[in-house]
Short mmCIF file of C-alpha atoms in Angstrom, two decimals:
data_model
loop_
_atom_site.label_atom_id
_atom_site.label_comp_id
_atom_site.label_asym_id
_atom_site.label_seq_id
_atom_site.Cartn_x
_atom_site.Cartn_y
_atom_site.Cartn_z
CA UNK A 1 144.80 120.98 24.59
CA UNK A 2 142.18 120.93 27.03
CA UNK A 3 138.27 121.40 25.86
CA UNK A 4 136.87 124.76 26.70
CA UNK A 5 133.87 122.83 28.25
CA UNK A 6 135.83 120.56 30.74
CA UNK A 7 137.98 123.57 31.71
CA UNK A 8 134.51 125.32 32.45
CA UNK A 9 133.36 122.67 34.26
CA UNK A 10 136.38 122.02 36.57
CA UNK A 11 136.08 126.04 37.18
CA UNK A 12 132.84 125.24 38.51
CA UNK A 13 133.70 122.29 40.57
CA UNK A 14 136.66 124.38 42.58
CA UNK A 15 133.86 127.28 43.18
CA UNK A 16 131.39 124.81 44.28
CA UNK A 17 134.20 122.85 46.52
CA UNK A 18 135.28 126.23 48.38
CA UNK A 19 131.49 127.37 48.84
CA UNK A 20 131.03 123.60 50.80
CA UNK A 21 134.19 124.39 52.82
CA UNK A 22 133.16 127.41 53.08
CA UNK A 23 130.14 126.45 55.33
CA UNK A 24 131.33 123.75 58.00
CA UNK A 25 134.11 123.17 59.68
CA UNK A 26 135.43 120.05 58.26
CA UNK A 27 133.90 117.47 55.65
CA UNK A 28 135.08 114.35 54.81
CA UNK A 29 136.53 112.74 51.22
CA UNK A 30 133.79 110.77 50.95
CA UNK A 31 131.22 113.61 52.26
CA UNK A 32 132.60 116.03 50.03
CA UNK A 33 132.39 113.29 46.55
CA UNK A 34 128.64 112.38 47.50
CA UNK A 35 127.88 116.72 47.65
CA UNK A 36 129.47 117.37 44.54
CA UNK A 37 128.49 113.97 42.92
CA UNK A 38 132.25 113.27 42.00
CA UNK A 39 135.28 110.47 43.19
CA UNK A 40 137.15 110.55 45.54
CA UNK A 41 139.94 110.70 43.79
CA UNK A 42 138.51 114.07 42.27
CA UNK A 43 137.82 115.80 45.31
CA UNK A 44 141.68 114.81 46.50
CA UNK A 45 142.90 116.09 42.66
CA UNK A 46 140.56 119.11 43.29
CA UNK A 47 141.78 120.03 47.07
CA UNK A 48 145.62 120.00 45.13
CA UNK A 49 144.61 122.51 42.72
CA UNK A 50 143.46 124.14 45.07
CA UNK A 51 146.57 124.58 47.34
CA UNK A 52 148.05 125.71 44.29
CA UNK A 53 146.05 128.35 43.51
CA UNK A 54 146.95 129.45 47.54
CA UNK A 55 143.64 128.34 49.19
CA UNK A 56 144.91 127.29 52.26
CA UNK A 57 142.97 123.91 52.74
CA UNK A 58 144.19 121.11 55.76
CA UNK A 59 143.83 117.85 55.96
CA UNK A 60 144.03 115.31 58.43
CA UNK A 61 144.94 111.48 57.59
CA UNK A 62 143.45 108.15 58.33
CA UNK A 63 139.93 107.14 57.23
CA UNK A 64 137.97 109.86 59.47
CA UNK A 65 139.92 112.74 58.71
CA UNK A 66 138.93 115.47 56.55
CA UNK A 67 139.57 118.46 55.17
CA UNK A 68 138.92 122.06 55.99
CA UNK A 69 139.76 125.60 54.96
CA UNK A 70 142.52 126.94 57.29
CA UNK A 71 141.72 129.99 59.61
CA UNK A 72 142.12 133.09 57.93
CA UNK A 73 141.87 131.86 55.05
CA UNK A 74 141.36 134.62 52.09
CA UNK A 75 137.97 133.79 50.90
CA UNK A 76 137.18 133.76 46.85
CA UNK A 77 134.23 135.48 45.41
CA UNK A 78 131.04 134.31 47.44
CA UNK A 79 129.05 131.25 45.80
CA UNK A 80 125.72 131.91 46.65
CA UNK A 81 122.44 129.81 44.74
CA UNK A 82 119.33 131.44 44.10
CA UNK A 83 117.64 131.38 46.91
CA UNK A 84 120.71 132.78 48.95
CA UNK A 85 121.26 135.84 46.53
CA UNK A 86 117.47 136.80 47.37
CA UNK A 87 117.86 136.66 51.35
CA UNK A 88 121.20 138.42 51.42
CA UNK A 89 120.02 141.21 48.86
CA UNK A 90 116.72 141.49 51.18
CA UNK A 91 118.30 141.62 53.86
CA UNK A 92 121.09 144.01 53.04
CA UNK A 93 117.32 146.04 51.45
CA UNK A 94 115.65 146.37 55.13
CA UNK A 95 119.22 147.42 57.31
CA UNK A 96 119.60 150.01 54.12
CA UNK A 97 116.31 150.98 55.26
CA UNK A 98 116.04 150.88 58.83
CA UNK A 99 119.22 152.18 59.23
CA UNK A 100 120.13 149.68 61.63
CA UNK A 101 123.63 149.16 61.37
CA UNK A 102 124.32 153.52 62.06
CA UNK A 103 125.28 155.84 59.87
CA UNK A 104 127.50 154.34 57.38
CA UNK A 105 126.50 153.07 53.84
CA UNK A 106 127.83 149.71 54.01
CA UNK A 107 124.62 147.66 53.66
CA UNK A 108 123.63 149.76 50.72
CA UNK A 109 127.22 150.01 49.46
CA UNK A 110 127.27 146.01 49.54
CA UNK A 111 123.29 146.13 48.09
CA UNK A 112 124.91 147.89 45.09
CA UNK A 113 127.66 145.87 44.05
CA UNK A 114 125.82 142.27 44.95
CA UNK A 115 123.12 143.79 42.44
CA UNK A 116 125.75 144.64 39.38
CA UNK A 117 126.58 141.09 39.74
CA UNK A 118 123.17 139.00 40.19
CA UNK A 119 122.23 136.90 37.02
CA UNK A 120 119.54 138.66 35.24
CA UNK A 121 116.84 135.72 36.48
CA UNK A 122 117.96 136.84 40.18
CA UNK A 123 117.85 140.08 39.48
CA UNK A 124 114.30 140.22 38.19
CA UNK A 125 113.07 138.19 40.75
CA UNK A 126 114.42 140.50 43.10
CA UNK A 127 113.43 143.59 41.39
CA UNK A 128 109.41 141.63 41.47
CA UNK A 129 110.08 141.54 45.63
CA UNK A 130 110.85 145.18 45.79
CA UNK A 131 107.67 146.49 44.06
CA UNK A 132 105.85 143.71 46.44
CA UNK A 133 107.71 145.25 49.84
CA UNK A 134 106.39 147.60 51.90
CA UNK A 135 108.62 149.74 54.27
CA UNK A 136 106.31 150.99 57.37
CA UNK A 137 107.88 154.02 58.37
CA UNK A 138 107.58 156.12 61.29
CA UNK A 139 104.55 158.86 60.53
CA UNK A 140 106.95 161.67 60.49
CA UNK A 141 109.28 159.89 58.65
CA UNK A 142 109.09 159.79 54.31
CA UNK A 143 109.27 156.62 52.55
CA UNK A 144 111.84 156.48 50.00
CA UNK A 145 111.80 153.48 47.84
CA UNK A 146 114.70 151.05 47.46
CA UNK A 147 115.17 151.34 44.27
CA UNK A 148 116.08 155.36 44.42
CA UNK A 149 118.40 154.47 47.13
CA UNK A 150 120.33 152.48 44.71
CA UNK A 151 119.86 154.77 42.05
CA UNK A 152 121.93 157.77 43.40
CA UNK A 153 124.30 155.16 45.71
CA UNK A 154 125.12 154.83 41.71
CA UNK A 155 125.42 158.03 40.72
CA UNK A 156 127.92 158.93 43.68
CA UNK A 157 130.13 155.97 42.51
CA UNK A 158 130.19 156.35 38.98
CA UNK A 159 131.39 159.76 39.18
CA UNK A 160 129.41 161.74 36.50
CA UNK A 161 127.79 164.99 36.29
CA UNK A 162 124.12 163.91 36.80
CA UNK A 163 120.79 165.70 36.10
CA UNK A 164 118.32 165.70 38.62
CA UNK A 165 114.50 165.94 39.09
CA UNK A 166 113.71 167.95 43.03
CA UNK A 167 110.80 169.22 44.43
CA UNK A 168 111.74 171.67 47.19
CA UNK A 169 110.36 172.28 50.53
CA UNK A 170 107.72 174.87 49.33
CA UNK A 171 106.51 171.75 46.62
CA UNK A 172 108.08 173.42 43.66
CA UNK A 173 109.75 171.25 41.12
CA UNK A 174 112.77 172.09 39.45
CA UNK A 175 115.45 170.49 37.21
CA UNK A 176 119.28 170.49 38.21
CA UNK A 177 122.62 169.35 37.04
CA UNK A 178 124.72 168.17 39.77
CA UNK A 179 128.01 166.43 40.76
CA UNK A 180 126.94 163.46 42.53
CA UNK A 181 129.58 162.99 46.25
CA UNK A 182 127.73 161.14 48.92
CA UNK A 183 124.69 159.51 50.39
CA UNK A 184 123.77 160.44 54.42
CA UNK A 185 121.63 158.39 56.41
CA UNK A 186 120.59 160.56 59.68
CA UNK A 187 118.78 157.63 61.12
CA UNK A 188 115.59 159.58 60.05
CA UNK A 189 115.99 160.34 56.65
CA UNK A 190 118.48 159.82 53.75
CA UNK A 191 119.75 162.81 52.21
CA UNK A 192 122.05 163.47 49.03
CA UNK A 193 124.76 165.12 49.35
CA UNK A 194 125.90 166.70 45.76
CA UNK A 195 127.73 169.93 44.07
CA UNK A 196 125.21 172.05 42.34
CA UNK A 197 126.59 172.75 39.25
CA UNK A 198 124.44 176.20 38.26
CA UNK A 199 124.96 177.63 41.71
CA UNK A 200 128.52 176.39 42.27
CA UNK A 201 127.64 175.30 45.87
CA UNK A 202 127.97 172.10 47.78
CA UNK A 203 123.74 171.41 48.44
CA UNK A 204 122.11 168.64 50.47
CA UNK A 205 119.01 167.31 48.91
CA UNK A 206 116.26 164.92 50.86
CA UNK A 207 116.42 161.66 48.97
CA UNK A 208 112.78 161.24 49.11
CA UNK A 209 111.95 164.72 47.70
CA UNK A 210 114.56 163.35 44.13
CA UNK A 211 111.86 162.24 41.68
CA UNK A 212 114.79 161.62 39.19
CA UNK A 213 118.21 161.43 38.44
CA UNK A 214 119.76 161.03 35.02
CA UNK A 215 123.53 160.80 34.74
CA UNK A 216 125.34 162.51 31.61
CA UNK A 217 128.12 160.66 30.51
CA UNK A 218 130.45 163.75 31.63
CA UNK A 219 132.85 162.73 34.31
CA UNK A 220 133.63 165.04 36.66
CA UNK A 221 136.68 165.33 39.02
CA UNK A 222 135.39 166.66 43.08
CA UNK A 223 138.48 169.06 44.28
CA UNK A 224 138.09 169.85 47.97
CA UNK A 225 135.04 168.05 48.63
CA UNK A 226 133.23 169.19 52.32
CA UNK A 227 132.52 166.28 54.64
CA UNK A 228 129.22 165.47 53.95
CA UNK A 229 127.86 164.48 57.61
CA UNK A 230 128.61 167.81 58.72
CA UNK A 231 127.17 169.62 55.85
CA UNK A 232 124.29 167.74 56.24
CA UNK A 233 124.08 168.19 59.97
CA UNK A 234 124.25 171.97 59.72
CA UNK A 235 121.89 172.36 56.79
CA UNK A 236 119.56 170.47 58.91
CA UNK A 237 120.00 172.56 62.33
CA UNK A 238 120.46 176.05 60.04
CA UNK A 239 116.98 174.96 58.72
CA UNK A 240 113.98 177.93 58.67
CA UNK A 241 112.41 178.25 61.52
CA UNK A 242 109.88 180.56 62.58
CA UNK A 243 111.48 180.90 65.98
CA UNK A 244 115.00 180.26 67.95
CA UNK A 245 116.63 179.77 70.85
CA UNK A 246 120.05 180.62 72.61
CA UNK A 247 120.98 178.72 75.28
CA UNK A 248 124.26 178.10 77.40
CA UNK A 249 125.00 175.20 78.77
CA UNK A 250 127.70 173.90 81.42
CA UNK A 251 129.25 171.16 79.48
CA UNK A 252 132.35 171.22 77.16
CA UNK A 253 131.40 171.40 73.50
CA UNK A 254 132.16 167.38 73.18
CA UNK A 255 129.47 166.50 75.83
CA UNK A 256 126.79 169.13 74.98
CA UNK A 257 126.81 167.41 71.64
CA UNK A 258 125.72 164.10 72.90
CA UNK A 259 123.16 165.81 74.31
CA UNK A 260 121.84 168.05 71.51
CA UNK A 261 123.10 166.65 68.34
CA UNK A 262 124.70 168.66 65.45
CA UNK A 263 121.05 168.04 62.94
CA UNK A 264 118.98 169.82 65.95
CA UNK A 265 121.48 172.74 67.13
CA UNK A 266 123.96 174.77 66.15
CA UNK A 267 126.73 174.72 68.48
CA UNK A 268 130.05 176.86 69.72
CA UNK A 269 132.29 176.69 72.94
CA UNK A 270 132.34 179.53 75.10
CA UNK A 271 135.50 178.36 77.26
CA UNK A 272 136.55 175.17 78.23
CA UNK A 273 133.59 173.80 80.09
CA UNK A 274 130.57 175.80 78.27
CA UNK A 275 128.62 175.97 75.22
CA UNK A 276 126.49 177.97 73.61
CA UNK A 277 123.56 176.61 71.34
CA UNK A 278 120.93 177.95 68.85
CA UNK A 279 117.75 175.91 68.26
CA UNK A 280 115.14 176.60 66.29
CA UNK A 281 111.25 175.35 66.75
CA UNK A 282 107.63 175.99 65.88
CA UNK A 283 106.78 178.18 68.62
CA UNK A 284 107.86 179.01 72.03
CA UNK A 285 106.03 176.63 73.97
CA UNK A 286 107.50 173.63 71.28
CA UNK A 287 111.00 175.20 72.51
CA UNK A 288 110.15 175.27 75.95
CA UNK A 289 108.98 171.74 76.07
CA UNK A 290 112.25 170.39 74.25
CA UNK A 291 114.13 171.91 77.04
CA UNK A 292 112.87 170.37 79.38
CA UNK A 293 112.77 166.99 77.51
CA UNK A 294 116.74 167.62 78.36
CA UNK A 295 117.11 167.34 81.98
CA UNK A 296 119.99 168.87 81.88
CA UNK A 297 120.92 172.62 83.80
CA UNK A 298 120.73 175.20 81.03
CA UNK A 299 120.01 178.89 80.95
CA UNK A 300 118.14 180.59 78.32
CA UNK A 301 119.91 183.56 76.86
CA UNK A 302 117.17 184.83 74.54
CA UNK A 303 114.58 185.35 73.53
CA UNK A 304 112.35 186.48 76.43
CA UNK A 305 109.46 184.52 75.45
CA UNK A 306 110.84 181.08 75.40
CA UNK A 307 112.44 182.26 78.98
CA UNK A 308 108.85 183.10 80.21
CA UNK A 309 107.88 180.18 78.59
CA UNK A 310 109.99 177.83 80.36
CA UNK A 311 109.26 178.91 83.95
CA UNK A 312 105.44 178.90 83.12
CA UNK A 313 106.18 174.82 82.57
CA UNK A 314 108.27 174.46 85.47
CA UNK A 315 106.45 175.91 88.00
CA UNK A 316 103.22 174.23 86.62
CA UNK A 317 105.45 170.91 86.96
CA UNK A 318 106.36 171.77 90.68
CA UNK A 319 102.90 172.87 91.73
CA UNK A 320 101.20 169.37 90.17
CA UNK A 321 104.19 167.66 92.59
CA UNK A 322 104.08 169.46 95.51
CA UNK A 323 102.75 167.15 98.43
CA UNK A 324 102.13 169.89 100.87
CA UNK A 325 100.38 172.11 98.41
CA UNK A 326 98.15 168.89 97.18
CA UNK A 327 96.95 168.49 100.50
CA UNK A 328 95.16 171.93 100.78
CA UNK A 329 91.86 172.09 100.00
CA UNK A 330 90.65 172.62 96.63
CA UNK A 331 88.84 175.94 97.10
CA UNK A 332 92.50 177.58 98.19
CA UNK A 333 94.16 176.19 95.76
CA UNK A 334 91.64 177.42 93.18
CA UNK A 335 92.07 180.43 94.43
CA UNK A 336 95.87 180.97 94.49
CA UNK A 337 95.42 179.86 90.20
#
């Protein structure tokens, strides 16, 4: 019977063999012995074992031929030392983040499970660089810290009726129990999409508003869950306003959504090829302004005063570029004002 401590150590040496395979495309016997400070004739008995475990590793013969993992091959669990856990966990940190790779959670789904794994010396270390990091946002934008990312990424996947600590737009703080469903990155701002369990309503919550959240050991099983980019997109766009706007314009609903996106209007066809959208703003100048920002033909349904405002900018922006009127002199043009 084989000692526990040689089979350990033989594990080892196969995970250490694949991770150098792993990284170039071919290595010699002799290269691969000197790496992993074994014979030759290991590496070869290694490279067998190998095979048999399905790996599919080629070889070519003669005295500069090597060996190398074939294409497609199903990769093991990644092998990664110290130093490489810490750049792929930062890393995976900042496009969490940034929200550079869109709207999806897969750097912070693969942040998540690479930190259940880490050794606990890893994980410390790493846990030392997040309370060193910074993240300069934009000035409208919140900062949220990493580690509350992670937090409710693992309250969504464990699946467990969770108590949470919110302060609400008007800066009260309350106390909720909720079902934990989804995390929604807008490119802006994360928000947390969850069940509230009191109200019996599917809420979104603004991750960086969550002071808290403590999960209850209950399990809980989501029927009929809502899709949670759209039910953050509308909560967003259905947001209080003081004032909004009705517009039509002459695109089919698919288009006038590039356009105006789903977080900043509230959208609905009116035929085949136009749609009708309500946006709210701060005022009716703010409106008028975004309207413009557009570029697009539109026509302002209602209200009046976002109508009046709009024509007040547009003929101010035809009068500043008319040539003919800029040559007259300044005392009749002061006096048409």
């Amino acid at each position: 019977m084989r000692d526990t401590s040689e089979v350990i150590s033989t594990s080892a040496r196969l995970l250490r063999l694949v991770s150098l395979l792993s990284v170039r495309p071919s290595w010699t016997c002799g290269e691969l012995a000197d790496k992993m400070a074994v014979t030759e004739r290991t590496v070869r008995r290694d490279v067998a074992r190998l095979r048999e475990l399905g790996y599919g590793v080629e070889s070519d013969p003669g005295p500069w031929g090597g060996y190398r993992l074939r294409a497609g091959t199903r990769v093991p669990p990644l092998v990664l030392d110290d130093e490489e856990a810490l750049a792929v966990a930062v890393g995976l940190r900042e496009a969490a983040l940034s929200g550079v790779l869109g709207g999806d959670q897969a750097a912070l789904s693969a942040l998540l499970k690479l930190r259940q794994v880490l050794p606990r010396r890893i994980a410390d270390r790493l846990g030392e660089m997040d309370a060193a990091f910074v993240h300069t946002a934009r000035p409208d934008e919140p900062q949220i810290t990493p580690g509350m990312l992670l937090e409710l990424a693992a309250a969504c996947r464990r699946g467990e009726r969770s108590r949470l600590s919110y302060r609400d737009r008007e800066g009260k703080d309350t106390v909720r129990e909720v079902d934990p469903y989804r995390l929604v990155h807008t490119g802006r701002r994360w928000y947390f999409v969850a069940r509230d369990v009191t109200r019996d309503q599917w809420r979104t919550f603004r991750a960086d508003r969550i002071g808290r959240i403590q999960p209850t050991g209950r399990p809980v099983e989501l029927g009929d869950p809502p899709d949670p980019a759209l039910l953050v997109s509308q909560s967003i766009a259905a947001g209080a306003y003081p004032l909004y706007v009705t517009i039509r314009l002459p695109l089919p609903l698919e288009q006038a959504l590039r356009l105006i996106p789903a977080t900043v209007g509230t959208h609905r066809p009116e035929g085949p090829d136009a749609t009708v959208v309500d946006i709210g703003g701060p005022d009716a100048d703010g409106l008028a302004r975004y309207l413009l920002s557009l570029a697009t033909p539109l026509r302002v349904l209602s209200p009046d005063d976002v109508r009046e405002a709009l024509l007040r900018r547009t003929r101010a922006l035809f009068e500043d570029n008319d040539d003919e009127r800029q040559s007259r002199p300044l005392r009749a043009r002061t006096r048409e004002r």
